[in-house]
PDB file of C-alpha atoms in Angstrom:
ATOM      1  CA  PRO A   1     -26.724 -35.701 -47.168  1.00 73.00           C
ATOM      2  CA  ALA A   2     -24.676 -36.489 -50.291  1.00 81.00           C
ATOM      3  CA  ILE A   3     -22.433 -38.991 -48.494  1.00 92.00           C
ATOM      4  CA  GLY A   4     -25.551 -40.963 -47.582  1.00 95.00           C
ATOM      5  CA  VAL A   5     -25.561 -42.772 -50.934  1.00 96.00           C
ATOM      6  CA  ALA A   6     -22.017 -44.051 -50.427  1.00 98.00           C
ATOM      7  CA  GLU A   7     -22.801 -44.986 -46.826  1.00 98.00           C
ATOM      8  CA  LEU A   8     -25.892 -46.992 -47.755  1.00 98.00           C
ATOM      9  CA  MET A   9     -23.949 -48.740 -50.526  1.00 98.00           C
ATOM     10  CA  ARG A  10     -21.220 -49.563 -47.987  1.00 98.00           C
ATOM     11  CA  VAL A  11     -23.682 -50.940 -45.446  1.00 99.00           C
ATOM     12  CA  LEU A  12     -25.581 -53.002 -47.999  1.00 99.00           C
ATOM     13  CA  SER A  13     -22.570 -54.396 -49.830  1.00 98.00           C
ATOM     14  CA  ASP A  14     -19.835 -54.580 -47.186  1.00 98.00           C
ATOM     15  CA  GLU A  15     -21.803 -55.296 -44.034  1.00 98.00           C
ATOM     16  CA  ASN A  16     -24.672 -57.284 -45.532  1.00 98.00           C
ATOM     17  CA  GLY A  17     -22.966 -58.969 -48.477  1.00 98.00           C
ATOM     18  CA  MET A  18     -25.430 -57.649 -51.030  1.00 98.00           C
ATOM     19  CA  ALA A  19     -24.381 -57.630 -54.684  1.00 98.00           C
ATOM     20  CA  TRP A  20     -23.474 -54.201 -56.084  1.00 98.00           C
ATOM     21  CA  ASP A  21     -26.383 -54.037 -58.555  1.00 98.00           C
ATOM     22  CA  ALA A  22     -28.952 -55.011 -55.927  1.00 98.00           C
ATOM     23  CA  ALA A  23     -27.553 -52.453 -53.481  1.00 98.00           C
ATOM     24  CA  TRP A  24     -27.535 -49.777 -56.186  1.00 98.00           C
ATOM     25  CA  ASP A  25     -31.176 -50.560 -57.008  1.00 98.00           C
ATOM     26  CA  ILE A  26     -32.114 -49.935 -53.381  1.00 98.00           C
ATOM     27  CA  CYS A  27     -30.094 -46.703 -53.298  1.00 96.00           C
ATOM     28  CA  THR A  28     -31.700 -45.319 -56.443  1.00 95.00           C
ATOM     29  CA  ARG A  29     -35.142 -46.039 -55.022  1.00 96.00           C
ATOM     30  CA  THR A  30     -34.241 -44.612 -51.598  1.00 96.00           C
ATOM     31  CA  PHE A  31     -32.467 -41.340 -52.315  1.00 93.00           C
ATOM     32  CA  SER A  32     -33.622 -38.204 -54.077  1.00 89.00           C
ATOM     33  CA  TYR A  33     -31.408 -35.183 -53.521  1.00 80.00           C
ATOM     34  CA  THR A  34     -31.822 -31.747 -55.011  1.00 80.00           C
ATOM     35  CA  ASN A  35     -29.598 -28.858 -54.042  1.00 76.00           C
ATOM     36  CA  HIS A  36     -31.525 -25.599 -54.221  1.00 80.00           C
ATOM     37  CA  THR A  37     -28.623 -23.199 -53.938  1.00 79.00           C
ATOM     38  CA  LEU A  38     -25.716 -22.314 -56.170  1.00 79.00           C
ATOM     39  CA  MET A  39     -23.964 -20.111 -53.635  1.00 82.00           C
ATOM     40  CA  PRO A  40     -20.412 -21.442 -53.170  1.00 80.00           C
ATOM     41  CA  GLU A  41     -20.444 -20.744 -49.441  1.00 78.00           C
ATOM     42  CA  ALA A  42     -23.385 -23.127 -49.056  1.00 76.00           C
ATOM     43  CA  LEU A  43     -21.692 -26.002 -50.873  1.00 81.00           C
ATOM     44  CA  GLU A  44     -19.331 -28.058 -48.747  1.00 83.00           C
ATOM     45  CA  THR A  45     -16.456 -29.595 -50.677  1.00 87.00           C
ATOM     46  CA  TRP A  46     -13.814 -32.100 -49.620  1.00 90.00           C
ATOM     47  CA  SER A  47     -10.605 -32.785 -51.472  1.00 94.00           C
ATOM     48  CA  VAL A  48      -9.916 -36.294 -52.708  1.00 97.00           C
ATOM     49  CA  ALA A  49      -6.942 -36.410 -50.329  1.00 98.00           C
ATOM     50  CA  LEU A  50      -9.173 -35.610 -47.342  1.00 97.00           C
ATOM     51  CA  MET A  51     -11.767 -38.190 -48.399  1.00 97.00           C
ATOM     52  CA  GLN A  52      -9.011 -40.781 -48.845  1.00 98.00           C
ATOM     53  CA  HIS A  53      -7.772 -40.064 -45.325  1.00 98.00           C
ATOM     54  CA  VAL A  54     -11.126 -39.844 -43.526  1.00 97.00           C
ATOM     55  CA  LEU A  55     -13.494 -42.084 -45.513  1.00 98.00           C
ATOM     56  CA  PRO A  56     -11.427 -44.250 -47.873  1.00 98.00           C
ATOM     57  CA  ARG A  57     -14.101 -46.897 -48.475  1.00 98.00           C
ATOM     58  CA  HIS A  58     -16.696 -44.244 -49.259  1.00 98.00           C
ATOM     59  CA  LEU A  59     -14.302 -42.719 -51.790  1.00 98.00           C
ATOM     60  CA  GLU A  60     -13.865 -46.118 -53.471  1.00 98.00           C
ATOM     61  CA  ILE A  61     -17.640 -46.424 -53.695  1.00 99.00           C
ATOM     62  CA  ILE A  62     -17.963 -42.901 -55.117  1.00 98.00           C
ATOM     63  CA  PHE A  63     -15.338 -43.728 -57.761  1.00 98.00           C
ATOM     64  CA  HIS A  64     -17.232 -46.927 -58.622  1.00 98.00           C
ATOM     65  CA  ILE A  65     -20.524 -45.014 -58.958  1.00 97.00           C
ATOM     66  CA  ASN A  66     -18.792 -42.402 -61.128  1.00 96.00           C
ATOM     67  CA  LYS A  67     -17.322 -45.142 -63.361  1.00 97.00           C
ATOM     68  CA  ASP A  68     -20.768 -46.697 -63.761  1.00 96.00           C
ATOM     69  CA  PHE A  69     -22.299 -43.321 -64.712  1.00 94.00           C
ATOM     70  CA  LEU A  70     -19.534 -42.613 -67.240  1.00 93.00           C
ATOM     71  CA  GLU A  71     -20.037 -46.040 -68.815  1.00 94.00           C
ATOM     72  CA  GLU A  72     -23.795 -45.480 -69.002  1.00 93.00           C
ATOM     73  CA  ALA A  73     -23.278 -42.064 -70.608  1.00 93.00           C
ATOM     74  CA  ALA A  74     -20.896 -43.598 -73.153  1.00 92.00           C
ATOM     75  CA  ARG A  75     -23.532 -46.191 -74.075  1.00 93.00           C
ATOM     76  CA  HIS A  76     -26.104 -43.436 -74.638  1.00 92.00           C
ATOM     77  CA  ARG A  77     -23.740 -41.192 -76.620  1.00 90.00           C
ATOM     78  CA  PRO A  78     -20.933 -43.240 -78.144  1.00 87.00           C
ATOM     79  CA  GLY A  79     -17.897 -41.184 -79.125  1.00 85.00           C
ATOM     80  CA  ASP A  80     -18.989 -38.123 -77.112  1.00 84.00           C
ATOM     81  CA  ASP A  81     -16.121 -37.628 -74.690  1.00 78.00           C
ATOM     82  CA  GLY A  82     -17.153 -34.073 -73.773  1.00 70.00           C
TER      83      GLY A  82
END
């Protein structure tokens, strides 16, 4: 389910020409994901190398989302790099 955010962003922006902010607004109103387990065997993980090979555009989108979150966090807590 977690890749769904990147996929919807890809469809909205790449296939439908929607601006990033408009697509992100739709995503944030569409998805709500809570993981209810902390057991490592229940958490699927992919390496960056695997993502780059299999879903390179999704990885770009994930990096963009991460950058946006880091910038928002920096605005809320300037100077807190922890």
